[in-house]
Tab-separated table of C-alpha atoms (C1' of nucleotides) in Angstrom:
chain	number	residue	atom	x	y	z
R	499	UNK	CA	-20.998	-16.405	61.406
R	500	UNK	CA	-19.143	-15.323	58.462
R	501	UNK	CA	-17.944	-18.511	57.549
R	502	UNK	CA	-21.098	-20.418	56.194
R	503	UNK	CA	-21.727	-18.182	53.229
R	504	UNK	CA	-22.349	-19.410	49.678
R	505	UNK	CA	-19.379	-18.042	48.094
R	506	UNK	CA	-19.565	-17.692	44.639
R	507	UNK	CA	-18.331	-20.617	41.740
R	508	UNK	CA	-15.982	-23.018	42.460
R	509	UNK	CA	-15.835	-22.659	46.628
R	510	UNK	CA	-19.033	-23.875	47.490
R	511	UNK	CA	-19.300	-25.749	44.466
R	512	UNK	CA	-17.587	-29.085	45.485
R	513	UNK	CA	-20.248	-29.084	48.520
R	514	UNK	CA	-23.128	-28.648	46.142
R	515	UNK	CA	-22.045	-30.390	43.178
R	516	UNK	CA	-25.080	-28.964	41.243
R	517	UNK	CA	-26.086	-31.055	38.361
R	518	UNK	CA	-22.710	-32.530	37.267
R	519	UNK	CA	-24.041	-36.325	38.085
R	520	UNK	CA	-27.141	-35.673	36.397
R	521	UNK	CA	-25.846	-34.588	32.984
R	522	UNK	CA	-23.518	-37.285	33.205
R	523	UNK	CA	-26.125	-39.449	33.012
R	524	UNK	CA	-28.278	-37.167	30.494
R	525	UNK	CA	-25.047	-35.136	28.557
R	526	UNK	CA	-26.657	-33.918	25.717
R	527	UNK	CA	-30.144	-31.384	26.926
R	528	UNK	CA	-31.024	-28.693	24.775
R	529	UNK	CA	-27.866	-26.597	25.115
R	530	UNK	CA	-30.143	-23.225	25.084
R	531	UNK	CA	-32.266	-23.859	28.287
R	532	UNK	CA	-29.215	-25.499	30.089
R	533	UNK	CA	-26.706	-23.330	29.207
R	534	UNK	CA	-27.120	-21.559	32.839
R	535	UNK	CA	-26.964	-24.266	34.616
R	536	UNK	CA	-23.439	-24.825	34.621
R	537	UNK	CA	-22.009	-21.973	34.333
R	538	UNK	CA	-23.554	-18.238	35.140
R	539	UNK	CA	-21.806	-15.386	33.002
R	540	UNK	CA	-21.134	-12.365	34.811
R	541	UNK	CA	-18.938	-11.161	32.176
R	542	UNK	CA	-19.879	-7.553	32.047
R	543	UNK	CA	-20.372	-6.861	35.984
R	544	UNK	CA	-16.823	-7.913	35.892
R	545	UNK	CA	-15.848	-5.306	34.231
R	546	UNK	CA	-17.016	-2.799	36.712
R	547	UNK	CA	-14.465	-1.153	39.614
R	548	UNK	CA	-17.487	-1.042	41.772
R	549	UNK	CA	-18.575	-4.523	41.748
R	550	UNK	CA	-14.633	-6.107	41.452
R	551	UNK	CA	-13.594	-3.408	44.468
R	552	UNK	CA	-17.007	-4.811	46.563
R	553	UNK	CA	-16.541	-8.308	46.022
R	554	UNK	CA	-12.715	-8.330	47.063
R	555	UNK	CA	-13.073	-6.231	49.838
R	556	UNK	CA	-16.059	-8.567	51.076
R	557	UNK	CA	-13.711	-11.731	50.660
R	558	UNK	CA	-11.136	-10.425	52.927
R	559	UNK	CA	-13.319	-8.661	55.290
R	560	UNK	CA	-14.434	-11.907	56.097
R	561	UNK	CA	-11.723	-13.716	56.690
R	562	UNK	CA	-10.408	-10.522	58.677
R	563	UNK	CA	-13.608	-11.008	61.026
R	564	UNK	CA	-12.467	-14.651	61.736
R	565	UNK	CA	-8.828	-13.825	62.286
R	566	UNK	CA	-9.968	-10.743	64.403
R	567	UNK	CA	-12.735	-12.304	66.415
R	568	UNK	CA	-10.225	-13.386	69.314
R	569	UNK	CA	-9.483	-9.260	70.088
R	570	UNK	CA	-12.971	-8.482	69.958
R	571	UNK	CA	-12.483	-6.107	66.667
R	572	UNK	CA	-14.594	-5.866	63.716
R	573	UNK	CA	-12.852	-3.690	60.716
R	574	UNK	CA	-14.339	-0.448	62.021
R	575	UNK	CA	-12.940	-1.461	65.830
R	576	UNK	CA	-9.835	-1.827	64.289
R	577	UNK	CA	-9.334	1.395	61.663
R	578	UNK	CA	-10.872	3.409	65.096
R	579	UNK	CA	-7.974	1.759	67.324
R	580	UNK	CA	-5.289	1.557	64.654
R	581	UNK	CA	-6.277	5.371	63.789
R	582	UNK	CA	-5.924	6.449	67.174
R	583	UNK	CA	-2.923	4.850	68.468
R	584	UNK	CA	-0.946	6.438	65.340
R	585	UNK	CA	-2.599	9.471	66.183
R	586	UNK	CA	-2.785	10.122	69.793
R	587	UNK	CA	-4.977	12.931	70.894
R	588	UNK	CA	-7.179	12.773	67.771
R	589	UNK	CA	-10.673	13.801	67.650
R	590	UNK	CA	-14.449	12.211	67.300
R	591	UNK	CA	-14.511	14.722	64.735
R	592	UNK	CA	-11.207	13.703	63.239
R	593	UNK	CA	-12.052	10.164	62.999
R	594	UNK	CA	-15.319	10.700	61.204
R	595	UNK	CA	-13.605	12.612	58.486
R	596	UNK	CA	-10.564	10.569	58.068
R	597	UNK	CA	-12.492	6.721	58.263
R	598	UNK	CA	-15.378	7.929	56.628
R	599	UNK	CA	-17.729	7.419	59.385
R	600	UNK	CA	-20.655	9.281	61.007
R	601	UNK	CA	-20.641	10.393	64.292
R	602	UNK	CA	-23.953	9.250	65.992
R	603	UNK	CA	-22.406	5.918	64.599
R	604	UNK	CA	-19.052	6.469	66.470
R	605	UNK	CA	-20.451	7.032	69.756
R	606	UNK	CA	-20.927	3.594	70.946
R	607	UNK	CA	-17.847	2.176	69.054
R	608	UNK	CA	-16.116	4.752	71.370
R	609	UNK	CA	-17.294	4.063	74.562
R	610	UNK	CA	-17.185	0.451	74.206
R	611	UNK	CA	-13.669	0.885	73.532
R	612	UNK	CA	-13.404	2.887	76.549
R	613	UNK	CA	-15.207	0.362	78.851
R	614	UNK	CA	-12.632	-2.648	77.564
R	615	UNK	CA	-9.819	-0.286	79.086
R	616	UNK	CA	-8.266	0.132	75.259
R	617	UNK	CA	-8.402	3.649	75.132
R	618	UNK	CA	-8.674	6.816	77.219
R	619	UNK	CA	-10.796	9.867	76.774
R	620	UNK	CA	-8.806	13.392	78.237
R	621	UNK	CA	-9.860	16.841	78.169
R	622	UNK	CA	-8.533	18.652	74.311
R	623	UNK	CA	-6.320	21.189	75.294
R	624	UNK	CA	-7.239	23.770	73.478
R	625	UNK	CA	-11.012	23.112	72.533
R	626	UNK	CA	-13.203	22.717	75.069
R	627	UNK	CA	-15.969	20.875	73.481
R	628	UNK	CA	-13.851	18.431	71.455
R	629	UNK	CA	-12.303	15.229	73.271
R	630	UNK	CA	-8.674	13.724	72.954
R	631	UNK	CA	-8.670	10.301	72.310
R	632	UNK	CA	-5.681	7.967	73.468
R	633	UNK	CA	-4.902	3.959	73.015
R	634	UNK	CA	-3.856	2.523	76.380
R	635	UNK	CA	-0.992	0.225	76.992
R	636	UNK	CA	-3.752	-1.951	77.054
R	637	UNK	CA	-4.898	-0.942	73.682
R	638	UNK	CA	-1.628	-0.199	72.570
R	639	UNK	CA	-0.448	-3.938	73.333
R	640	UNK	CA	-3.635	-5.206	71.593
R	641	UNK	CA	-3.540	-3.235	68.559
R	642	UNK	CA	0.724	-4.450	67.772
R	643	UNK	CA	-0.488	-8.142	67.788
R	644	UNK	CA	-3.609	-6.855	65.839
R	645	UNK	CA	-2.262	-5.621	63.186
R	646	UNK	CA	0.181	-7.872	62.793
R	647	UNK	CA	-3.139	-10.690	62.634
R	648	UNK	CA	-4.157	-8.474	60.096
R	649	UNK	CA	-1.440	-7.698	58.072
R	650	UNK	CA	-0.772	-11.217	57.554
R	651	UNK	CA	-4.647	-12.610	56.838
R	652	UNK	CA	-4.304	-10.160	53.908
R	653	UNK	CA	-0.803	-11.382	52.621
R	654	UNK	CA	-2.386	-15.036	52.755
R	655	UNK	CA	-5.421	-13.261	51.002
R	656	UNK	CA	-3.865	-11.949	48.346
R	657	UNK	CA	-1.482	-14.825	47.708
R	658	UNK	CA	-2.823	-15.097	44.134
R	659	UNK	CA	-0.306	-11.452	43.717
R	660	UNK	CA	2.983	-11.004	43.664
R	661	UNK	CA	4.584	-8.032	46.291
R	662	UNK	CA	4.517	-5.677	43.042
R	663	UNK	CA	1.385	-6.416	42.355
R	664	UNK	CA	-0.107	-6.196	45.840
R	665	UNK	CA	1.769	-2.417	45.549
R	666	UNK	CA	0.220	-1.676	42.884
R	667	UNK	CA	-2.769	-2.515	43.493
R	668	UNK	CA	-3.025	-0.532	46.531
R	669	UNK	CA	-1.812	2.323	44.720
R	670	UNK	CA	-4.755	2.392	42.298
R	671	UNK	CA	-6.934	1.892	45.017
R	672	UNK	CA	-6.061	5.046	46.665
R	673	UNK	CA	-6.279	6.757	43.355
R	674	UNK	CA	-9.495	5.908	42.986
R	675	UNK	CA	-11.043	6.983	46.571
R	676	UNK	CA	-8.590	9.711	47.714
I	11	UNK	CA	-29.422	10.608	50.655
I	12	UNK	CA	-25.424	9.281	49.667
I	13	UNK	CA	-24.884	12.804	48.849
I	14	UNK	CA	-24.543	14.833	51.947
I	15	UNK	CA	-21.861	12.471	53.871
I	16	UNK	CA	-18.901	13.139	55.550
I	17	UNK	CA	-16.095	11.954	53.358
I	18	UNK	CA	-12.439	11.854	53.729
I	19	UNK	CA	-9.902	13.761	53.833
I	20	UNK	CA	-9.820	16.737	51.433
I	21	UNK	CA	-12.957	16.152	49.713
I	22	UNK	CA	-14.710	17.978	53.133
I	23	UNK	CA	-11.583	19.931	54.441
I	24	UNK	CA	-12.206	22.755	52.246
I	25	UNK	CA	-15.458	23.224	53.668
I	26	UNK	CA	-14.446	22.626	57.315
I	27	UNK	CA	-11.227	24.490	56.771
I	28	UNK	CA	-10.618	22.893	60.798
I	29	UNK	CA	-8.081	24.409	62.204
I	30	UNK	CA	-6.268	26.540	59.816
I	31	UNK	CA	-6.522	29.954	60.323
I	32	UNK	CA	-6.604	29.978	64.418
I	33	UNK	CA	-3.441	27.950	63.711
I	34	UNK	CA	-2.285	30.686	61.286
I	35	UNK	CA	-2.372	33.135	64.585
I	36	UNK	CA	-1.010	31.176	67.257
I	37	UNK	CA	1.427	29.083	64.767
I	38	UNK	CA	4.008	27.570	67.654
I	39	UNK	CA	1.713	25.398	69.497
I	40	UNK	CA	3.159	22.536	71.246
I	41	UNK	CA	3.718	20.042	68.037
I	42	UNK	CA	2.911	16.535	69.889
I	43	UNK	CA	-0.491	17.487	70.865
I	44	UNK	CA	-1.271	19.369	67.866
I	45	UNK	CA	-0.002	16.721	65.336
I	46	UNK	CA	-3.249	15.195	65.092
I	47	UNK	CA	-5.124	18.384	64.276
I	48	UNK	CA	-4.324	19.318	60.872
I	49	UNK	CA	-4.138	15.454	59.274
I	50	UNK	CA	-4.631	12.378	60.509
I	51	UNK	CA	-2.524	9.831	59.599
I	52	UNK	CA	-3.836	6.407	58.554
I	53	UNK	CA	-0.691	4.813	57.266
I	54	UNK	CA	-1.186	1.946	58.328
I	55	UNK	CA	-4.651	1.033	57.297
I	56	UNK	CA	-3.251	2.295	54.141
I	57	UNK	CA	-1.309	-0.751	53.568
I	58	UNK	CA	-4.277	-3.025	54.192
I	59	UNK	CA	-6.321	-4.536	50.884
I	60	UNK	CA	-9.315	-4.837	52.203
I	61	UNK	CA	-9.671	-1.140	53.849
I	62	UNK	CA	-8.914	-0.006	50.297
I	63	UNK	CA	-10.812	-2.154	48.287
I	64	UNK	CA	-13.922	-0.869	50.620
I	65	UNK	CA	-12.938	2.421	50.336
I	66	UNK	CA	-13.039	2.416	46.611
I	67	UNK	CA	-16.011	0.117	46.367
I	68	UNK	CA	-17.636	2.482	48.413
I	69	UNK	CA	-16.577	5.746	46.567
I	70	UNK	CA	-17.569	4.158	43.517
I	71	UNK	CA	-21.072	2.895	45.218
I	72	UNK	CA	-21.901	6.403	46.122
I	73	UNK	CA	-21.973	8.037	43.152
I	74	UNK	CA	-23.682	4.761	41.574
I	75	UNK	CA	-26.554	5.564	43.466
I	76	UNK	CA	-26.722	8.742	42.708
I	77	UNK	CA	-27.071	8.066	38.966
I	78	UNK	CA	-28.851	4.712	38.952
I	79	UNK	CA	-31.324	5.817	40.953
I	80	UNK	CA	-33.674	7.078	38.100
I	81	UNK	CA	-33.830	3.717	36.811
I	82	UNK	CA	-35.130	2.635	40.474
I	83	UNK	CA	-31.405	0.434	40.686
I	84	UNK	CA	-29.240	-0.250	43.401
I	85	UNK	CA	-26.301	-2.009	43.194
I	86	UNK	CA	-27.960	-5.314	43.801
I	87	UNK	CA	-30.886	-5.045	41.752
I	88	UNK	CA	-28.415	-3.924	39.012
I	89	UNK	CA	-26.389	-7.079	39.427
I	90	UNK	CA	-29.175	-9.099	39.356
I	91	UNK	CA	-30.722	-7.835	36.329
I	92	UNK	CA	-27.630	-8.005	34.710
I	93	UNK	CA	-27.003	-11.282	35.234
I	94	UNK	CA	-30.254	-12.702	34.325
I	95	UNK	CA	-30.630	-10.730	31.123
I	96	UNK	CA	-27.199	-12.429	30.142
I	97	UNK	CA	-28.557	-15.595	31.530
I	98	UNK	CA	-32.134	-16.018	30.515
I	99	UNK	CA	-33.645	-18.572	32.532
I	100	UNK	CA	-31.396	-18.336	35.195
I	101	UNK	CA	-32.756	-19.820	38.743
I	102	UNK	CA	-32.705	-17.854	42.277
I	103	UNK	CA	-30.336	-20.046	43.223
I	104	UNK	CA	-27.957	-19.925	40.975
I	105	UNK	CA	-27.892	-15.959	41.439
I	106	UNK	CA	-27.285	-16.703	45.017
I	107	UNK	CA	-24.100	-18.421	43.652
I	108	UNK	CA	-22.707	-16.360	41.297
I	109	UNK	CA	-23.051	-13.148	42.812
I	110	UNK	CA	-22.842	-14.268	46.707
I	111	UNK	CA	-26.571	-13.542	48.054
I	112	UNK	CA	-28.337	-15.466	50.222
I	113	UNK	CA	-31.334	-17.525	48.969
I	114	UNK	CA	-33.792	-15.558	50.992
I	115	UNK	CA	-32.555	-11.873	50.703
I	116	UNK	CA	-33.271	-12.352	47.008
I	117	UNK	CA	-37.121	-13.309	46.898
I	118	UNK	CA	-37.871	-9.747	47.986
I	119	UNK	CA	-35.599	-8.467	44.908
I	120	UNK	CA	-36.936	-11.096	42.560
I	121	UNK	CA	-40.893	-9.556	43.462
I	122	UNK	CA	-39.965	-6.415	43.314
I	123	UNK	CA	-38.327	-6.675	40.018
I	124	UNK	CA	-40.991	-8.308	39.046
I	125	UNK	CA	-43.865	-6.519	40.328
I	126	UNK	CA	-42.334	-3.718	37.938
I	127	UNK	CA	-42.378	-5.922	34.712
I	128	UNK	CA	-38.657	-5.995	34.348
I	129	UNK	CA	-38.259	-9.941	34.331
I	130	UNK	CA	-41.068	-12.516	34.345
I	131	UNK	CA	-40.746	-16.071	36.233
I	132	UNK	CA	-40.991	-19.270	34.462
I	133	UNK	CA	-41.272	-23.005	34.813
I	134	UNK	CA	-37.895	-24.565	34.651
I	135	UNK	CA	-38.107	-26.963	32.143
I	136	UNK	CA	-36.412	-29.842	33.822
I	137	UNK	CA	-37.103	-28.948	37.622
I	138	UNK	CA	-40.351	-28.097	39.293
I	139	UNK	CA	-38.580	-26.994	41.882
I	140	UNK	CA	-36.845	-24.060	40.459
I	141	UNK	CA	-38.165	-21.303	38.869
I	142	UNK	CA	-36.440	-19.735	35.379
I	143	UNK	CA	-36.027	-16.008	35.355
I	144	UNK	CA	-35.932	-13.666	32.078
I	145	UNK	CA	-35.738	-10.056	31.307
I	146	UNK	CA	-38.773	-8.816	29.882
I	147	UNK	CA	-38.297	-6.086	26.833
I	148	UNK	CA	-39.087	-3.482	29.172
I	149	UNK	CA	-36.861	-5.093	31.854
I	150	UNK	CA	-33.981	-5.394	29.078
I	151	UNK	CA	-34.210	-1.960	27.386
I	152	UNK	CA	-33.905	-0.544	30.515
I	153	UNK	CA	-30.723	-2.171	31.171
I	154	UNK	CA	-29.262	-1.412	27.714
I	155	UNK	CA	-28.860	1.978	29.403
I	156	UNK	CA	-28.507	1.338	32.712
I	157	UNK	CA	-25.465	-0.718	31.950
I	158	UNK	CA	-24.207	2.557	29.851
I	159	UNK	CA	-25.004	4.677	32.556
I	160	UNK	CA	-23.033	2.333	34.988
I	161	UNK	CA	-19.789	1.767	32.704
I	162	UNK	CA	-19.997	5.658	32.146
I	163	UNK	CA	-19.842	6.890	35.810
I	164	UNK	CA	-17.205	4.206	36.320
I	165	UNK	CA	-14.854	5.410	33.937
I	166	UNK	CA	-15.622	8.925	35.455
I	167	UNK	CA	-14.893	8.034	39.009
I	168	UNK	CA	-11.866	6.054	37.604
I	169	UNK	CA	-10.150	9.143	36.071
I	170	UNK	CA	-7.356	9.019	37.362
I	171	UNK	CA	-6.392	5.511	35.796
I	172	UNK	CA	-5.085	5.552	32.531
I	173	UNK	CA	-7.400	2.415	30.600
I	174	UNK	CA	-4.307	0.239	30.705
I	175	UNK	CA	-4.315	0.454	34.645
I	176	UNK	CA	-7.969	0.005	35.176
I	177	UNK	CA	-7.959	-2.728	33.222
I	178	UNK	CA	-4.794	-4.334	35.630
I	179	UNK	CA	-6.690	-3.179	38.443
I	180	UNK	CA	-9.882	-5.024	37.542
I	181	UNK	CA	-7.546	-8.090	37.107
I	182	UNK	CA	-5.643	-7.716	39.773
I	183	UNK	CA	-9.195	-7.499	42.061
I	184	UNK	CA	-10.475	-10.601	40.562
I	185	UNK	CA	-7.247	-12.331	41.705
I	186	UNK	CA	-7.970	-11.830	44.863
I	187	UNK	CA	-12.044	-13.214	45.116
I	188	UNK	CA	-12.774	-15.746	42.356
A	524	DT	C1'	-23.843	31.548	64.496
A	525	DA	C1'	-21.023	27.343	64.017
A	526	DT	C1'	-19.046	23.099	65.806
A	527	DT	C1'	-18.299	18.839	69.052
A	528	DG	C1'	-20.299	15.273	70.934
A	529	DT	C1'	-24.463	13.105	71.880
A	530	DT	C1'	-29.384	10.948	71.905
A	531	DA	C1'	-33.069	8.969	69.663
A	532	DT	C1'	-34.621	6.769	65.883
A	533	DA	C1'	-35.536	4.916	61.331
A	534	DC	C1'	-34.113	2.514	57.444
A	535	DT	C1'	-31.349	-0.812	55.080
A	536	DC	C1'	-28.453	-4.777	54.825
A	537	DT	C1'	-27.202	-9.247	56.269
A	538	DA	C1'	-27.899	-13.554	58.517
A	539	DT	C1'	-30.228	-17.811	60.591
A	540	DA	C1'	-33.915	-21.087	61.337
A	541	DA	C1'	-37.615	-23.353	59.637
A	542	DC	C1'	-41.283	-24.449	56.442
A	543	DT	C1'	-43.316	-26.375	51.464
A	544	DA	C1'	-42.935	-28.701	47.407
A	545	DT	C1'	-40.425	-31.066	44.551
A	546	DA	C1'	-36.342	-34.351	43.415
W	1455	DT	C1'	-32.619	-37.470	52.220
W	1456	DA	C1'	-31.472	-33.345	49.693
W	1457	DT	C1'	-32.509	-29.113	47.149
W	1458	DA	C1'	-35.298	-24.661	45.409
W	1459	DG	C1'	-37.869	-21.277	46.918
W	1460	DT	C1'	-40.025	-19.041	50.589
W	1461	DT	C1'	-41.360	-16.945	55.296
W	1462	DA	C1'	-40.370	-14.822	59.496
W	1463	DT	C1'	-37.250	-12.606	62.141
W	1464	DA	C1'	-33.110	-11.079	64.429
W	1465	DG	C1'	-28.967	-8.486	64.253
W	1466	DA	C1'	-25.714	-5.303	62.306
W	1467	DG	C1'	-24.832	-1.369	59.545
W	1468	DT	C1'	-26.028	3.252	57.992
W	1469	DA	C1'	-28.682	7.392	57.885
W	1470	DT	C1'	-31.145	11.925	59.530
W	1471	DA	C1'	-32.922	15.251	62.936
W	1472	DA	C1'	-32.322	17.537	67.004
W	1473	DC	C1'	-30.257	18.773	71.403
W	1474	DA	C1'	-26.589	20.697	75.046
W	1475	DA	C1'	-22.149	22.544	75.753
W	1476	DT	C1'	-18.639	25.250	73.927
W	1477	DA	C1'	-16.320	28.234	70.373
DNA sequence: TATTGTTATACTCTATAACTATA
DNA sequence: TATAGTTATAGAGTATAACAATA
């Protein structure tokens, strides 16, 4: 699914090859009515955080759907597991606040879970409305070989950067959403 | 509506104030199956690119909403403008391209930016195939200060950064998708 | 009264297939 | 035959309101 996309500039633009023959041919159109042919300037969206942090994120999400499609985990799968196997016991609740996510939309995440045998729900000890949730062995086995899948998509990713500046990187990240 | 949501961490724990003060009673609880009560730890996702890039992107997205919404902008409509007021006569296509849509998600956006007189559609001079998009005077005074607006609530939501690390953060991001 | 988990549901976003008209 | 723009539509993601059980 994720793999037919019209990336942006040079990836898909071997496939296409746009008008390169054609001004070849014809090299010297009216410069002002061509000029966006070539090349499209998105100079000053580049300078946003917002569109930079979107774009990057979207380039490795999708490449961590491929790598990921062979446990059955989509990013949210995954934070939900890899969240609750460091955290045994942890809450609906908990999870919502800490991944950002909504319950109503956690509901079926969690029970599919369930029904694959990756986690277990048990009674909260001390709450009687709230629900403990545990990875499996099952899970637990899964998630070690999944994040190791997903730890390295994202060093092949981010080849471009060197360890320091993968670091830092994530360290401005999490200054800017934490 | 991006207002009211559930986000991480401490930005809602003040309000919840979870467990705190029964905790403050009854302060020897067993430890292993209260760890997960007070914080939850997501280390691990931590150390993952693409979980922080979204979680920034998505911080920063929020509050974009919020203040481009009197101009009737979203994030896409504001990249789109953007790039064809810096582009004039850009085609649908090459939008698609540069800024990773597909072809027919746009033609909704296209009419609906146009609809409002904020770009006007014109014969490509070399292909009757494509059509040539510009930014009317309407559509590009309004992005004079949408563009503000948007550079201004980044640098807000980027506080933390000193300039010289946002700007190695925006570099650093662009490493990693173009 | 407030909170956890849940249901139902609506709205948006994203994606694919297929058509037309031009090249 | 291939490409630009379009239509229709399906699927996933995200959002709100409201309810039952428990605190």
């Amino acid at each position: 699914m994720p793999s037919a996309k019209p990336l942006p500039t040079e990836k898909t633009a071997p496939k296409r090859a746009v008008k390169t023959p054609r001004q070849a041919v014809s090299p010297k159109r009216s410069d002002s009515a061509v000029a966006a042919i070539d090349k499209v300037d998105t100079g000053f969206l580049q300078t946003l955080m917002g569109y930079n942090a979107r774009r990057a994120a979207l380039s490795i999400i999708e490449l961590f759907l491929e790598r990921l499609a062979p446990y059955g985990l989509k990013p949210v799968d995954f934070s939900v597991m890899s969240t609750i196997q460091h955290n045994p016991g942890v809450t609906s609740r908990q999870l919502c606040a800490a991944l950002n996510l909504l319950p109503p939309n956690l509901v079926g995440l969690i029970q599919s879970l369930e029904s694959r045998g990756l986690i277990e729900r048990k009674p909260h000890p001390h709450d009687g409305r709230a629900v403990g949730l545990h990875a499996t062995a099952k899970g637990q086995a899964l998630m070690v070989q999944a994040e190791q899948t997903a730890s390295d998509l994202e060093i092949e990713k981010t080849a471009k950067l060197t360890p320091a500046q993968r670091k830092t990187l994530l360290a401005l990240l999490q200054k800017i959403y934490l």
